Amino acid sequence: MPTNEHIVEQALERITTGYVFPEKAAVVEAEIRARLAAGAYEGLDGPVLCETVTAHFQEVCPDKHLRLLWTDEPQSPAPADDDGGHAAFLALLRAENQGIHRVERLEGNVGLIDLRLIATAIEGASAIGAAMQLVAHSSALVLDLRACRGGSPEGAALWCSHFFGDDQVHLNDIYDRVPNTTRQFWTSAHLPGPRYADRPVYVLTSEATFSGGEDVAYTLQAHGRAVVVGATTRGGAHPTSRHAVAEHVLVTVPTARSINTVTGTNWEGVGVVPDIRVPADQALEEALKAAARPPAP
């Protein structure tokens, strides 16, 4: 096991070269190096080291994606094996049914999709299409993101695409620090499932909804395509890479930032604020009440 000093040094190298805000990365580096020199991390075991360093990251730069994580599963820190955590994420998606926990038809012909992860657009296409096919003939749809802990920006755009009538909607952009480019995300022309463009959509959120789940909620809300019901979300808007800095330690580095085409900003640090605020455990009940109301004249 490398020393704590080596682990922290490796994490700082990843942050300074990859963090989406270089000026904030410099502040983080200076602060953590000062604590390192003062012996703040000496003698800490792996999990405690990760918790302590993460807390210090957050004090200096409250970006919820900027973390040092302990993992029981051994990781390869070899540069040749570093893919930013992509392979591990794909394996997780396969183990969790591409993030789709359940699809159900509720009373009143309301469809329900309980989504726990946002799959990649390629890996998840078939499952996403199947879920949308199962709710295709419902009168309204509830997209439950209360336990959604994140995922792929491309997958978020694919999910959102199903709720618009065509491929002419510019959803958002993502600015990547390296290679200093901006990617545009539009609704897709070809979808794996039927469009759901002409009926009400309710998105359920909680304090646990994070990252890619927030992307879907924020995008649909900003474009006026869904009513968000529940609690304000965690507030993590920066696409992130994971890098092993020791066999059991990962550093997560936000390398990009989302820019919504309607608001010109994102949900970082503030979360997605619901249209109908209720405790998360009451969100489904409230959404079903809203779905049962006659449309306004």
PDB file of C-alpha atoms in Angstrom:
ATOM      1  CA  MET A   1       0.000   0.000   0.000  1.00  0.00           C
ATOM      2  CA  PRO A   2       1.505   3.386  -0.929  1.00  0.00           C
ATOM      3  CA  THR A   3       1.891   6.001   1.771  1.00  0.00           C
ATOM      4  CA  ASN A   4      -0.880   8.467   2.524  1.00  0.00           C
ATOM      5  CA  GLU A   5       1.358  11.235   1.236  1.00  0.00           C
ATOM      6  CA  HIS A   6       1.737   9.444  -2.097  1.00  0.00           C
ATOM      7  CA  ILE A   7      -2.032   8.874  -2.365  1.00  0.00           C
ATOM      8  CA  VAL A   8      -2.813  12.531  -1.696  1.00  0.00           C
ATOM      9  CA  GLU A   9      -0.099  13.665  -4.127  1.00  0.00           C
ATOM     10  CA  GLN A  10      -1.532  11.450  -6.871  1.00  0.00           C
ATOM     11  CA  ALA A  11      -5.031  12.755  -6.217  1.00  0.00           C
ATOM     12  CA  LEU A  12      -3.849  16.357  -6.397  1.00  0.00           C
ATOM     13  CA  GLU A  13      -2.116  15.679  -9.700  1.00  0.00           C
ATOM     14  CA  ARG A  14      -5.386  14.410 -11.177  1.00  0.00           C
ATOM     15  CA  ILE A  15      -7.283  17.417  -9.834  1.00  0.00           C
ATOM     16  CA  THR A  16      -4.843  20.061 -11.042  1.00  0.00           C
ATOM     17  CA  THR A  17      -4.668  18.617 -14.558  1.00  0.00           C
ATOM     18  CA  GLY A  18      -8.335  17.706 -14.973  1.00  0.00           C
ATOM     19  CA  TYR A  19     -10.690  19.739 -12.773  1.00  0.00           C
ATOM     20  CA  VAL A  20     -13.061  21.801 -14.894  1.00  0.00           C
ATOM     21  CA  PHE A  21     -12.218  25.018 -13.007  1.00  0.00           C
ATOM     22  CA  PRO A  22      -8.392  25.417 -13.061  1.00  0.00           C
ATOM     23  CA  GLU A  23      -8.436  28.406 -10.718  1.00  0.00           C
ATOM     24  CA  LYS A  24     -10.336  26.406  -8.082  1.00  0.00           C
ATOM     25  CA  ALA A  25      -8.010  23.446  -8.600  1.00  0.00           C
ATOM     26  CA  ALA A  26      -5.077  25.687  -7.673  1.00  0.00           C
ATOM     27  CA  VAL A  27      -6.806  26.700  -4.435  1.00  0.00           C
ATOM     28  CA  VAL A  28      -7.576  23.086  -3.578  1.00  0.00           C
ATOM     29  CA  GLU A  29      -3.976  22.068  -4.234  1.00  0.00           C
ATOM     30  CA  ALA A  30      -2.558  24.829  -2.032  1.00  0.00           C
ATOM     31  CA  GLU A  31      -4.882  24.053   0.857  1.00  0.00           C
ATOM     32  CA  ILE A  32      -4.421  20.274   0.772  1.00  0.00           C
ATOM     33  CA  ARG A  33      -0.640  20.593   0.443  1.00  0.00           C
ATOM     34  CA  ALA A  34      -0.598  22.826   3.514  1.00  0.00           C
ATOM     35  CA  ARG A  35      -2.532  20.220   5.483  1.00  0.00           C
ATOM     36  CA  LEU A  36      -0.271  17.484   4.120  1.00  0.00           C
ATOM     37  CA  ALA A  37       2.810  19.386   5.286  1.00  0.00           C
ATOM     38  CA  ALA A  38       1.227  19.858   8.711  1.00  0.00           C
ATOM     39  CA  GLY A  39       0.796  16.088   9.070  1.00  0.00           C
ATOM     40  CA  ALA A  40      -3.009  16.103   8.907  1.00  0.00           C
ATOM     41  CA  TYR A  41      -3.125  12.762   7.091  1.00  0.00           C
ATOM     42  CA  GLU A  42      -0.420  10.835   8.929  1.00  0.00           C
ATOM     43  CA  GLY A  43      -1.481   7.497  10.425  1.00  0.00           C
ATOM     44  CA  LEU A  44      -5.025   7.511   9.011  1.00  0.00           C
ATOM     45  CA  ASP A  45      -6.290   4.202   7.670  1.00  0.00           C
ATOM     46  CA  GLY A  46      -7.671   4.087   4.136  1.00  0.00           C
ATOM     47  CA  PRO A  47     -11.387   4.785   4.696  1.00  0.00           C
ATOM     48  CA  VAL A  48     -10.685   7.516   7.270  1.00  0.00           C
ATOM     49  CA  LEU A  49      -8.102   9.089   4.978  1.00  0.00           C
ATOM     50  CA  CYS A  50     -10.688   9.254   2.189  1.00  0.00           C
ATOM     51  CA  GLU A  51     -13.335  10.769   4.458  1.00  0.00           C
ATOM     52  CA  THR A  52     -10.892  13.327   5.868  1.00  0.00           C
ATOM     53  CA  VAL A  53      -9.473  14.447   2.529  1.00  0.00           C
ATOM     54  CA  THR A  54     -12.961  14.643   1.001  1.00  0.00           C
ATOM     55  CA  ALA A  55     -14.140  16.833   3.872  1.00  0.00           C
ATOM     56  CA  HIS A  56     -11.163  19.121   3.254  1.00  0.00           C
ATOM     57  CA  PHE A  57     -11.919  19.218  -0.477  1.00  0.00           C
ATOM     58  CA  GLN A  58     -15.471  20.279   0.322  1.00  0.00           C
ATOM     59  CA  GLU A  59     -14.360  22.991   2.744  1.00  0.00           C
ATOM     60  CA  VAL A  60     -12.255  24.631   0.056  1.00  0.00           C
ATOM     61  CA  CYS A  61     -14.379  23.828  -2.991  1.00  0.00           C
ATOM     62  CA  PRO A  62     -17.922  22.578  -2.273  1.00  0.00           C
ATOM     63  CA  ASP A  63     -18.248  20.524  -5.458  1.00  0.00           C
ATOM     64  CA  LYS A  64     -20.085  17.345  -4.481  1.00  0.00           C
ATOM     65  CA  HIS A  65     -18.359  15.346  -7.224  1.00  0.00           C
ATOM     66  CA  LEU A  66     -14.859  16.175  -5.917  1.00  0.00           C
ATOM     67  CA  ARG A  67     -14.055  13.260  -3.617  1.00  0.00           C
ATOM     68  CA  LEU A  68     -11.529  10.695  -2.468  1.00  0.00           C
ATOM     69  CA  LEU A  69     -13.257   7.314  -2.230  1.00  0.00           C
ATOM     70  CA  TRP A  70     -12.372   4.023  -0.570  1.00  0.00           C
ATOM     71  CA  THR A  71     -13.379   0.928  -2.532  1.00  0.00           C
ATOM     72  CA  ASP A  72     -13.307  -2.627  -1.217  1.00  0.00           C
ATOM     73  CA  GLU A  73     -12.897  -3.876  -4.782  1.00  0.00           C
ATOM     74  CA  PRO A  74      -9.218  -3.636  -5.842  1.00  0.00           C
ATOM     75  CA  GLN A  75      -8.527  -1.213  -8.694  1.00  0.00           C
ATOM     76  CA  SER A  76      -5.545  -1.036 -10.995  1.00  0.00           C
ATOM     77  CA  PRO A  77      -3.646   2.251 -10.637  1.00  0.00           C
ATOM     78  CA  ALA A  78      -1.567   1.491 -13.741  1.00  0.00           C
ATOM     79  CA  PRO A  79      -1.901   4.308 -16.324  1.00  0.00           C
ATOM     80  CA  ALA A  80      -2.547   1.793 -19.113  1.00  0.00           C
ATOM     81  CA  ASP A  81      -5.608   0.504 -17.248  1.00  0.00           C
ATOM     82  CA  ASP A  82      -7.075   3.935 -16.459  1.00  0.00           C
ATOM     83  CA  ASP A  83     -10.332   4.543 -18.351  1.00  0.00           C
ATOM     84  CA  GLY A  84     -11.850   7.089 -15.979  1.00  0.00           C
ATOM     85  CA  GLY A  85     -14.058   4.441 -14.397  1.00  0.00           C
ATOM     86  CA  HIS A  86     -15.946   3.679 -17.604  1.00  0.00           C
ATOM     87  CA  ALA A  87     -15.578  -0.121 -17.530  1.00  0.00           C
ATOM     88  CA  ALA A  88     -16.664  -0.285 -13.891  1.00  0.00           C
ATOM     89  CA  PHE A  89     -19.695   1.882 -14.656  1.00  0.00           C
ATOM     90  CA  LEU A  90     -20.749  -0.368 -17.548  1.00  0.00           C
ATOM     91  CA  ALA A  91     -20.443  -3.420 -15.295  1.00  0.00           C
ATOM     92  CA  LEU A  92     -22.616  -1.696 -12.686  1.00  0.00           C
ATOM     93  CA  LEU A  93     -25.253  -0.883 -15.296  1.00  0.00           C
ATOM     94  CA  ARG A  94     -25.399  -4.506 -16.458  1.00  0.00           C
ATOM     95  CA  ALA A  95     -25.776  -5.674 -12.880  1.00  0.00           C
ATOM     96  CA  GLU A  96     -28.610  -3.198 -12.266  1.00  0.00           C
ATOM     97  CA  ASN A  97     -30.705  -3.657 -15.407  1.00  0.00           C
ATOM     98  CA  GLN A  98     -29.376  -0.456 -17.005  1.00  0.00           C
ATOM     99  CA  GLY A  99     -30.704   1.469 -14.031  1.00  0.00           C
ATOM    100  CA  ILE A 100     -34.363   0.551 -14.582  1.00  0.00           C
ATOM    101  CA  HIS A 101     -35.655  -0.769 -11.264  1.00  0.00           C
ATOM    102  CA  ARG A 102     -39.295  -1.276 -12.240  1.00  0.00           C
ATOM    103  CA  VAL A 103     -41.950  -0.296 -14.764  1.00  0.00           C
ATOM    104  CA  GLU A 104     -45.571  -0.369 -13.679  1.00  0.00           C
ATOM    105  CA  ARG A 105     -49.083   0.647 -14.686  1.00  0.00           C
ATOM    106  CA  LEU A 106     -50.833   2.437 -11.830  1.00  0.00           C
ATOM    107  CA  GLU A 107     -54.501   3.173 -11.221  1.00  0.00           C
ATOM    108  CA  GLY A 108     -55.914   5.746 -13.624  1.00  0.00           C
ATOM    109  CA  ASN A 109     -53.737   4.458 -16.472  1.00  0.00           C
ATOM    110  CA  VAL A 110     -50.664   6.258 -15.156  1.00  0.00           C
ATOM    111  CA  GLY A 111     -47.337   4.766 -16.155  1.00  0.00           C
ATOM    112  CA  LEU A 112     -44.448   4.579 -13.684  1.00  0.00           C
ATOM    113  CA  ILE A 113     -40.736   4.144 -14.411  1.00  0.00           C
ATOM    114  CA  ASP A 114     -38.505   3.801 -11.348  1.00  0.00           C
ATOM    115  CA  LEU A 115     -35.018   4.779 -12.510  1.00  0.00           C
ATOM    116  CA  ARG A 116     -31.981   4.286 -10.248  1.00  0.00           C
ATOM    117  CA  LEU A 117     -29.109   4.959 -12.718  1.00  0.00           C
ATOM    118  CA  ILE A 118     -28.828   6.731 -16.053  1.00  0.00           C
ATOM    119  CA  ALA A 119     -27.363   4.240 -18.515  1.00  0.00           C
ATOM    120  CA  THR A 120     -25.156   5.152 -21.454  1.00  0.00           C
ATOM    121  CA  ALA A 121     -27.023   5.830 -24.689  1.00  0.00           C
ATOM    122  CA  ILE A 122     -25.450   2.798 -26.400  1.00  0.00           C
ATOM    123  CA  GLU A 123     -25.519   0.200 -23.610  1.00  0.00           C
ATOM    124  CA  GLY A 124     -28.892   1.242 -22.284  1.00  0.00           C
ATOM    125  CA  ALA A 125     -30.788   1.853 -25.515  1.00  0.00           C
ATOM    126  CA  SER A 126     -32.644  -1.476 -25.644  1.00  0.00           C
ATOM    127  CA  ALA A 127     -33.708  -1.354 -21.998  1.00  0.00           C
ATOM    128  CA  ILE A 128     -34.757   2.299 -22.256  1.00  0.00           C
ATOM    129  CA  GLY A 129     -36.779   1.519 -25.381  1.00  0.00           C
ATOM    130  CA  ALA A 130     -38.455  -1.440 -23.668  1.00  0.00           C
ATOM    131  CA  ALA A 131     -39.428   0.681 -20.665  1.00  0.00           C
ATOM    132  CA  MET A 132     -40.908   3.368 -22.880  1.00  0.00           C
ATOM    133  CA  GLN A 133     -42.799   0.770 -24.888  1.00  0.00           C
ATOM    134  CA  LEU A 134     -44.439  -0.537 -21.713  1.00  0.00           C
ATOM    135  CA  VAL A 135     -45.795   2.925 -20.815  1.00  0.00           C
ATOM    136  CA  ALA A 136     -46.575   3.979 -24.394  1.00  0.00           C
ATOM    137  CA  HIS A 137     -50.366   3.858 -23.980  1.00  0.00           C
ATOM    138  CA  SER A 138     -50.629   5.427 -20.537  1.00  0.00           C
ATOM    139  CA  SER A 139     -52.491   8.708 -19.974  1.00  0.00           C
ATOM    140  CA  ALA A 140     -49.671  10.254 -17.911  1.00  0.00           C
ATOM    141  CA  LEU A 141     -46.223   9.187 -16.812  1.00  0.00           C
ATOM    142  CA  VAL A 142     -44.387   9.330 -13.499  1.00  0.00           C
ATOM    143  CA  LEU A 143     -40.601   9.139 -13.778  1.00  0.00           C
ATOM    144  CA  ASP A 144     -39.357   8.274 -10.299  1.00  0.00           C
ATOM    145  CA  LEU A 145     -35.812   9.599  -9.795  1.00  0.00           C
ATOM    146  CA  ARG A 146     -35.897   9.710  -6.003  1.00  0.00           C
ATOM    147  CA  ALA A 147     -33.224   6.999  -5.743  1.00  0.00           C
ATOM    148  CA  CYS A 148     -31.353   7.892  -8.937  1.00  0.00           C
ATOM    149  CA  ARG A 149     -27.700   8.389  -8.075  1.00  0.00           C
ATOM    150  CA  GLY A 150     -26.303   9.492 -11.432  1.00  0.00           C
ATOM    151  CA  GLY A 151     -25.031   8.239 -14.744  1.00  0.00           C
ATOM    152  CA  SER A 152     -24.304   9.212 -18.317  1.00  0.00           C
ATOM    153  CA  PRO A 153     -24.978  12.657 -19.871  1.00  0.00           C
ATOM    154  CA  GLU A 154     -25.583  10.973 -23.240  1.00  0.00           C
ATOM    155  CA  GLY A 155     -28.062   8.633 -21.562  1.00  0.00           C
ATOM    156  CA  ALA A 156     -29.793  11.557 -19.870  1.00  0.00           C
ATOM    157  CA  ALA A 157     -30.254  13.205 -23.270  1.00  0.00           C
ATOM    158  CA  LEU A 158     -31.652   9.950 -24.669  1.00  0.00           C
ATOM    159  CA  TRP A 159     -34.198   9.638 -21.866  1.00  0.00           C
ATOM    160  CA  CYS A 160     -35.216  13.280 -22.331  1.00  0.00           C
ATOM    161  CA  SER A 161     -35.532  12.870 -26.095  1.00  0.00           C
ATOM    162  CA  HIS A 162     -38.523  10.563 -25.644  1.00  0.00           C
ATOM    163  CA  PHE A 163     -40.546  13.444 -24.200  1.00  0.00           C
ATOM    164  CA  PHE A 164     -40.280  15.773 -27.188  1.00  0.00           C
ATOM    165  CA  GLY A 165     -41.936  15.591 -30.586  1.00  0.00           C
ATOM    166  CA  ASP A 166     -38.858  15.693 -32.809  1.00  0.00           C
ATOM    167  CA  ASP A 167     -35.097  16.082 -32.973  1.00  0.00           C
ATOM    168  CA  GLN A 168     -35.057  19.878 -33.085  1.00  0.00           C
ATOM    169  CA  VAL A 169     -34.731  20.648 -29.369  1.00  0.00           C
ATOM    170  CA  HIS A 170     -31.320  21.799 -28.136  1.00  0.00           C
ATOM    171  CA  LEU A 171     -31.354  20.408 -24.597  1.00  0.00           C
ATOM    172  CA  ASN A 172     -28.044  21.508 -23.112  1.00  0.00           C
ATOM    173  CA  ASP A 173     -24.301  21.779 -23.633  1.00  0.00           C
ATOM    174  CA  ILE A 174     -21.359  20.316 -21.763  1.00  0.00           C
ATOM    175  CA  TYR A 175     -18.051  22.162 -21.621  1.00  0.00           C
ATOM    176  CA  ASP A 176     -15.018  19.860 -21.232  1.00  0.00           C
ATOM    177  CA  ARG A 177     -11.845  21.387 -19.834  1.00  0.00           C
ATOM    178  CA  VAL A 178      -9.735  18.904 -21.812  1.00  0.00           C
ATOM    179  CA  PRO A 179      -9.709  19.349 -24.796  1.00  0.00           C
ATOM    180  CA  ASN A 180     -11.375  22.756 -24.180  1.00  0.00           C
ATOM    181  CA  THR A 181     -14.471  21.979 -26.248  1.00  0.00           C
ATOM    182  CA  THR A 182     -18.231  22.244 -25.861  1.00  0.00           C
ATOM    183  CA  ARG A 183     -20.532  19.360 -26.771  1.00  0.00           C
ATOM    184  CA  GLN A 184     -24.119  20.096 -27.783  1.00  0.00           C
ATOM    185  CA  PHE A 185     -26.926  17.743 -26.770  1.00  0.00           C
ATOM    186  CA  TRP A 186     -30.051  17.735 -28.930  1.00  0.00           C
ATOM    187  CA  THR A 187     -33.084  15.487 -28.876  1.00  0.00           C
ATOM    188  CA  SER A 188     -32.409  12.370 -30.933  1.00  0.00           C
ATOM    189  CA  ALA A 189     -33.925  11.754 -34.345  1.00  0.00           C
ATOM    190  CA  HIS A 190     -33.986   7.975 -33.867  1.00  0.00           C
ATOM    191  CA  LEU A 191     -35.136   6.545 -30.553  1.00  0.00           C
ATOM    192  CA  PRO A 192     -35.190   2.989 -29.199  1.00  0.00           C
ATOM    193  CA  GLY A 193     -38.764   3.419 -27.960  1.00  0.00           C
ATOM    194  CA  PRO A 194     -41.904   5.405 -28.814  1.00  0.00           C
ATOM    195  CA  ARG A 195     -42.039   9.139 -28.132  1.00  0.00           C
ATOM    196  CA  TYR A 196     -44.126  10.396 -25.239  1.00  0.00           C
ATOM    197  CA  ALA A 197     -44.530  13.963 -26.368  1.00  0.00           C
ATOM    198  CA  ASP A 198     -48.203  14.763 -25.919  1.00  0.00           C
ATOM    199  CA  ARG A 199     -49.087  13.712 -22.369  1.00  0.00           C
ATOM    200  CA  PRO A 200     -48.237  14.918 -18.855  1.00  0.00           C
ATOM    201  CA  VAL A 201     -44.949  13.855 -17.247  1.00  0.00           C
ATOM    202  CA  TYR A 202     -44.204  14.077 -13.528  1.00  0.00           C
ATOM    203  CA  VAL A 203     -40.658  13.667 -12.232  1.00  0.00           C
ATOM    204  CA  LEU A 204     -40.189  12.617  -8.603  1.00  0.00           C
ATOM    205  CA  THR A 205     -37.112  13.844  -6.735  1.00  0.00           C
ATOM    206  CA  SER A 206     -35.562  13.530  -3.292  1.00  0.00           C
ATOM    207  CA  GLU A 207     -32.540  14.773  -1.359  1.00  0.00           C
ATOM    208  CA  ALA A 208     -30.723  11.686  -2.721  1.00  0.00           C
ATOM    209  CA  THR A 209     -31.327  12.416  -6.419  1.00  0.00           C
ATOM    210  CA  PHE A 210     -27.911  13.197  -7.868  1.00  0.00           C
ATOM    211  CA  SER A 211     -25.901  14.027 -10.972  1.00  0.00           C
ATOM    212  CA  GLY A 212     -27.379  12.318 -14.060  1.00  0.00           C
ATOM    213  CA  GLY A 213     -30.744  11.968 -12.311  1.00  0.00           C
ATOM    214  CA  GLU A 214     -30.695  15.696 -11.656  1.00  0.00           C
ATOM    215  CA  ASP A 215     -29.778  16.259 -15.310  1.00  0.00           C
ATOM    216  CA  VAL A 216     -32.998  14.566 -16.477  1.00  0.00           C
ATOM    217  CA  ALA A 217     -35.151  16.389 -13.917  1.00  0.00           C
ATOM    218  CA  TYR A 218     -33.585  19.806 -14.549  1.00  0.00           C
ATOM    219  CA  THR A 219     -33.667  19.497 -18.349  1.00  0.00           C
ATOM    220  CA  LEU A 220     -37.301  18.404 -18.547  1.00  0.00           C
ATOM    221  CA  GLN A 221     -38.325  21.086 -16.047  1.00  0.00           C
ATOM    222  CA  ALA A 222     -36.388  23.879 -17.777  1.00  0.00           C
ATOM    223  CA  HIS A 223     -37.884  23.023 -21.153  1.00  0.00           C
ATOM    224  CA  GLY A 224     -41.388  22.946 -19.687  1.00  0.00           C
ATOM    225  CA  ARG A 225     -41.828  19.270 -20.410  1.00  0.00           C
ATOM    226  CA  ALA A 226     -42.317  17.913 -16.892  1.00  0.00           C
ATOM    227  CA  VAL A 227     -43.565  18.903 -13.461  1.00  0.00           C
ATOM    228  CA  VAL A 228     -41.017  18.104 -10.751  1.00  0.00           C
ATOM    229  CA  VAL A 229     -42.540  16.831  -7.506  1.00  0.00           C
ATOM    230  CA  GLY A 230     -40.748  16.115  -4.228  1.00  0.00           C
ATOM    231  CA  ALA A 231     -37.671  17.497  -2.475  1.00  0.00           C
ATOM    232  CA  THR A 232     -34.750  19.601  -3.692  1.00  0.00           C
ATOM    233  CA  THR A 233     -31.983  17.387  -5.050  1.00  0.00           C
ATOM    234  CA  ARG A 234     -28.325  17.113  -3.943  1.00  0.00           C
ATOM    235  CA  GLY A 235     -26.811  19.541  -6.464  1.00  0.00           C
ATOM    236  CA  GLY A 236     -24.079  17.831  -8.481  1.00  0.00           C
ATOM    237  CA  ALA A 237     -23.899  19.084 -12.088  1.00  0.00           C
ATOM    238  CA  HIS A 238     -20.361  18.271 -13.198  1.00  0.00           C
ATOM    239  CA  PRO A 239     -19.631  15.167 -15.309  1.00  0.00           C
ATOM    240  CA  THR A 240     -16.852  13.282 -13.567  1.00  0.00           C
ATOM    241  CA  SER A 241     -14.033  10.824 -14.153  1.00  0.00           C
ATOM    242  CA  ARG A 242     -12.734   8.337 -11.581  1.00  0.00           C
ATOM    243  CA  HIS A 243      -9.062   7.466 -11.294  1.00  0.00           C
ATOM    244  CA  ALA A 244      -7.371   4.880  -9.076  1.00  0.00           C
ATOM    245  CA  VAL A 245      -4.576   6.465  -7.043  1.00  0.00           C
ATOM    246  CA  ALA A 246      -4.006   3.306  -5.006  1.00  0.00           C
ATOM    247  CA  GLU A 247      -5.404  -0.218  -5.125  1.00  0.00           C
ATOM    248  CA  HIS A 248      -8.375   0.704  -2.940  1.00  0.00           C
ATOM    249  CA  VAL A 249      -8.555   4.496  -3.357  1.00  0.00           C
ATOM    250  CA  LEU A 250     -10.206   6.483  -6.152  1.00  0.00           C
ATOM    251  CA  VAL A 251     -10.244  10.195  -6.782  1.00  0.00           C
ATOM    252  CA  THR A 252     -13.309  11.561  -8.564  1.00  0.00           C
ATOM    253  CA  VAL A 253     -12.551  14.629 -10.657  1.00  0.00           C
ATOM    254  CA  PRO A 254     -15.243  16.806 -12.274  1.00  0.00           C
ATOM    255  CA  THR A 255     -13.848  17.419 -15.755  1.00  0.00           C
ATOM    256  CA  ALA A 256     -16.797  19.232 -17.347  1.00  0.00           C
ATOM    257  CA  ARG A 257     -19.832  21.394 -16.580  1.00  0.00           C
ATOM    258  CA  SER A 258     -23.397  21.420 -17.862  1.00  0.00           C
ATOM    259  CA  ILE A 259     -24.996  24.507 -19.420  1.00  0.00           C
ATOM    260  CA  ASN A 260     -28.743  24.393 -19.925  1.00  0.00           C
ATOM    261  CA  THR A 261     -29.927  26.165 -23.086  1.00  0.00           C
ATOM    262  CA  VAL A 262     -32.963  27.679 -21.338  1.00  0.00           C
ATOM    263  CA  THR A 263     -31.478  28.833 -18.026  1.00  0.00           C
ATOM    264  CA  GLY A 264     -27.885  29.354 -19.145  1.00  0.00           C
ATOM    265  CA  THR A 265     -26.690  27.627 -15.992  1.00  0.00           C
ATOM    266  CA  ASN A 266     -27.147  24.342 -14.090  1.00  0.00           C
ATOM    267  CA  TRP A 267     -28.045  22.862 -10.712  1.00  0.00           C
ATOM    268  CA  GLU A 268     -24.554  22.719  -9.167  1.00  0.00           C
ATOM    269  CA  GLY A 269     -24.683  23.462  -5.450  1.00  0.00           C
ATOM    270  CA  VAL A 270     -28.375  24.402  -5.456  1.00  0.00           C
ATOM    271  CA  GLY A 271     -30.080  21.238  -6.683  1.00  0.00           C
ATOM    272  CA  VAL A 272     -33.223  20.928  -8.757  1.00  0.00           C
ATOM    273  CA  VAL A 273     -36.007  22.830  -6.997  1.00  0.00           C
ATOM    274  CA  PRO A 274     -39.370  21.062  -7.389  1.00  0.00           C
ATOM    275  CA  ASP A 275     -42.445  22.724  -8.846  1.00  0.00           C
ATOM    276  CA  ILE A 276     -44.481  20.949  -6.156  1.00  0.00           C
ATOM    277  CA  ARG A 277     -42.489  20.741  -2.919  1.00  0.00           C
ATOM    278  CA  VAL A 278     -43.411  17.878  -0.634  1.00  0.00           C
ATOM    279  CA  PRO A 279     -41.420  15.365   1.428  1.00  0.00           C
ATOM    280  CA  ALA A 280     -39.923  12.783  -0.909  1.00  0.00           C
ATOM    281  CA  ASP A 281     -41.995   9.942   0.525  1.00  0.00           C
ATOM    282  CA  GLN A 282     -45.163  11.851  -0.419  1.00  0.00           C
ATOM    283  CA  ALA A 283     -44.073  12.730  -3.961  1.00  0.00           C
ATOM    284  CA  LEU A 284     -45.782   9.832  -5.751  1.00  0.00           C
ATOM    285  CA  GLU A 285     -49.079  10.504  -4.008  1.00  0.00           C
ATOM    286  CA  GLU A 286     -48.904  14.191  -4.974  1.00  0.00           C
ATOM    287  CA  ALA A 287     -47.992  13.404  -8.570  1.00  0.00           C
ATOM    288  CA  LEU A 288     -50.937  11.027  -8.887  1.00  0.00           C
ATOM    289  CA  LYS A 289     -53.256  13.705  -7.500  1.00  0.00           C
ATOM    290  CA  ALA A 290     -51.931  16.157 -10.081  1.00  0.00           C
ATOM    291  CA  ALA A 291     -52.323  13.617 -12.876  1.00  0.00           C
ATOM    292  CA  ALA A 292     -55.965  13.027 -11.890  1.00  0.00           C
ATOM    293  CA  ARG A 293     -56.902  16.705 -12.089  1.00  0.00           C
ATOM    294  CA  PRO A 294     -58.629  17.824 -15.284  1.00  0.00           C
ATOM    295  CA  PRO A 295     -56.413  19.913 -17.554  1.00  0.00           C
ATOM    296  CA  ALA A 296     -56.722  23.679 -17.258  1.00  0.00           C
ATOM    297  CA  PRO A 297     -58.937  25.254 -19.925  1.00  0.00           C
TER     298      PRO A 297
END
